[in-house]
Coordinates of C-alpha atoms and ligand atoms in Angstrom, one line a residue:
M1232 CA -0.4 -3.3 7.3
K1233 CA -4.2 -3.8 8.2
Q1234 CA -4.7 -0.5 6.4
V1235 CA -3.1 -1.1 3.7
A1236 CA -4.7 -4.7 3.6
A1237 CA -8.1 -2.9 4.0
V1238 CA -7.3 -0.6 0.8
M1239 CA -6.1 -3.0 -1.2
K1240 CA -9.3 -5.2 -0.9
A1241 CA -11.6 -2.3 -1.0
W1242 CA -9.7 -1.5 -4.6
A1243 CA -10.0 -5.1 -5.7
L1244 CA -13.4 -5.2 -5.3
K1245 CA -14.5 -1.8 -5.8
K1246 CA -12.3 -0.4 -8.5
E1247 CA -11.6 -3.9 -10.4
N1248 CA -14.8 -5.6 -10.0
L1249 CA -12.8 -8.8 -8.6
P1250 CA -14.8 -11.6 -7.0
E1251 CA -14.1 -12.0 -3.2
H1252 CA -12.1 -15.2 -3.6
E1253 CA -9.6 -12.4 -5.8
A1254 CA -9.8 -9.9 -3.3
H1255 CA -8.8 -11.7 -0.8
K1256 CA -5.3 -12.2 -2.4
W1257 CA -5.1 -8.3 -2.2
W1258 CA -5.7 -8.6 1.4
L1259 CA -3.5 -10.9 2.3
A1260 CA -0.3 -9.4 0.0
G1261 CA -1.1 -6.5 1.9
L1262 CA -1.3 -7.7 5.7
L1263 CA 1.5 -9.9 5.0
H1264 CA 4.0 -7.5 2.8
D1265 CA 6.0 -6.2 6.1
A1266 CA 5.2 -9.2 8.0
D1267 CA 9.1 -9.4 8.4
W1268 CA 10.0 -5.5 8.9
E1269 CA 10.1 -5.1 12.9
K1270 CA 12.4 -8.6 13.5
F1271 CA 14.7 -8.3 10.2
P1272 CA 14.3 -4.2 8.9
G1273 CA 18.1 -5.2 7.4
D1274 CA 16.7 -8.5 5.4
H1275 CA 13.2 -6.9 5.2
C1276 CA 10.9 -8.9 2.1
R1277 CA 13.4 -11.7 2.0
I1278 CA 12.6 -13.6 4.7
I1279 CA 8.7 -12.9 4.1
I1280 CA 9.4 -14.5 1.0
E1281 CA 11.0 -17.3 1.9
E1282 CA 8.6 -18.5 4.6
L1283 CA 5.6 -17.5 2.1
E1284 CA 7.5 -19.9 -0.5
K1285 CA 8.0 -22.7 1.9
R1286 CA 4.5 -22.7 3.1
N1287 CA 3.3 -22.8 -0.9
I1288 CA 1.4 -19.9 -0.8
D1289 CA -0.1 -18.4 -4.4
P1290 CA 2.6 -17.1 -6.3
E1291 CA 0.8 -14.2 -7.6
I1292 CA 0.9 -13.0 -3.9
I1293 CA 4.2 -13.9 -3.0
H1294 CA 5.3 -11.5 -6.0
C1295 CA 3.3 -9.1 -5.1
I1296 CA 4.8 -8.6 -1.8
A1297 CA 8.1 -9.3 -3.6
S1298 CA 7.7 -6.0 -5.7
H1299 CA 6.5 -3.7 -3.2
G1300 CA 9.5 -1.2 -3.0
P1301 CA 11.1 -2.2 -6.7
K1302 CA 14.3 0.0 -5.8
H1303 CA 14.9 -2.0 -2.3
F1304 CA 14.3 -5.5 -3.4
G1305 CA 14.8 -5.4 -7.2
V1306 CA 11.6 -7.0 -8.5
A1307 CA 9.7 -4.9 -10.8
P1308 CA 5.8 -4.9 -10.1
E1309 CA 4.0 -6.6 -13.1
S1310 CA 0.4 -7.6 -12.1
K1311 CA -2.5 -5.1 -11.3
M1312 CA -2.2 -6.4 -7.6
D1313 CA 2.0 -5.6 -8.1
K1314 CA 1.5 -1.8 -8.8
M1315 CA -1.4 -1.3 -6.7
I1316 CA 0.3 -2.7 -3.6
Y1317 CA 3.3 -0.3 -4.5
M1318 CA 1.0 2.7 -5.0
I1319 CA -1.0 1.9 -1.6
D1320 CA 1.6 1.4 0.5
E1321 CA 3.5 4.8 0.1
L1322 CA 0.6 6.7 -0.1
S1323 CA -1.3 5.0 3.0
G1324 CA 1.3 5.6 5.6
F1325 CA 1.4 9.3 4.3
I1326 CA -2.0 9.8 4.9
H1327 CA -2.3 8.1 8.1
A1328 CA 0.7 10.4 8.8
A1329 CA -1.5 13.3 7.4
A1330 CA -4.2 12.4 9.7
L1331 CA -2.5 12.4 12.9
V1332 CA -1.7 16.1 12.6
R1333 CA -5.3 17.1 12.2
P1334 CA -7.0 17.7 15.2
L1335 CA -10.5 15.6 14.1
Q1336 CA -8.2 13.3 11.9
Y1337 CA -9.7 11.7 9.0
E1338 CA -12.7 13.8 9.7
G1339 CA -13.5 16.3 6.7
M1340 CA -9.9 15.4 5.4
D1341 CA -9.6 16.3 1.4
V1342 CA -7.3 15.5 -1.4
K1343 CA -6.1 19.0 -2.0
S1344 CA -4.5 19.3 1.9
V1345 CA -2.7 15.4 0.9
M1346 CA -1.5 16.9 -2.3
K1347 CA 0.0 19.9 -0.3
K1348 CA 1.8 17.9 1.9
L1349 CA 3.2 15.8 -0.7
K1350 CA 4.5 19.0 -1.9
T1351 CA 6.2 20.1 1.5
P1352 CA 9.3 17.9 1.7
A1353 CA 9.6 18.3 5.2
F1354 CA 6.3 17.1 5.7
A1355 CA 6.8 13.1 6.7
A1356 CA 10.1 13.4 4.9
Q1357 CA 11.0 9.5 5.2
V1358 CA 8.1 8.9 2.4
S1359 CA 9.7 8.8 -0.6
R1360 CA 7.9 11.1 -3.1
E1361 CA 10.2 9.7 -6.1
D1362 CA 8.2 6.3 -5.1
I1363 CA 5.1 7.8 -5.3
Q1364 CA 6.1 9.4 -8.7
D1365 CA 7.2 5.9 -10.0
A1366 CA 4.2 4.1 -8.6
Q1367 CA 2.0 6.5 -10.0
G1368 CA 3.5 6.3 -13.6
R1369 CA 3.6 2.9 -13.4
T1370 CA -0.5 2.3 -12.6
G1371 CA -1.3 5.1 -14.7
I1372 CA -4.1 6.0 -12.3
P1373 CA -4.4 9.7 -11.2
L1374 CA -3.1 10.3 -8.1
E1375 CA -6.2 12.3 -6.7
E1376 CA -8.2 9.5 -7.3
I1377 CA -6.1 7.3 -5.2
I1378 CA -5.8 9.5 -2.5
D1379 CA -9.7 9.7 -2.5
F1380 CA -10.1 6.3 -2.1
I1381 CA -7.4 5.5 0.6
I1382 CA -9.0 8.7 2.9
Q1383 CA -12.3 6.8 2.6
H1384 CA -11.2 3.3 3.0
Q1385 CA -8.4 3.2 5.8
R1386 CA -10.1 5.9 8.0
D1387 CA -11.7 3.3 10.3
V1388 CA -9.2 0.8 10.1
R1389 CA -7.3 0.5 13.5
Ligands
FE2_1811 FE1 8.0 -2.8 3.5
FE2_1812 FE1 4.4 -1.1 4.0

């Protein structure tokens, strides 16, 4: 979640040129999107949404969290923030898995090797290639560009 938050915020600032207070929303959505996952895997996303609604959190943030898995939660990504959390969430975990099997982890990791692993169904098989394709289509941003950005921005997040 910390990695998704860091990449979301960096994307908002550097690629969308948003001001700090807007980028903070992207960070918060990233940080909280899976907050109920460990305790309530069967109700994932519903619980956190209810909690945030009770606390009158910004509806943009709530919608963003609700749309981070359109096939699972039935909420379609609409805003740029929505589409990017869907995209970054899927790829962030995948890239982290790719880093963990390399002796130098993120050091020297390139886009090509990640693209190759994406085409290897057995690698991190739980990451849905279909969702990645779907998210990429919605953002319209080349996969290579997003992968490169994630490698650069989540490497130091622990
Ligand atoms: Fe999730
Ligand atoms: Fe996630």
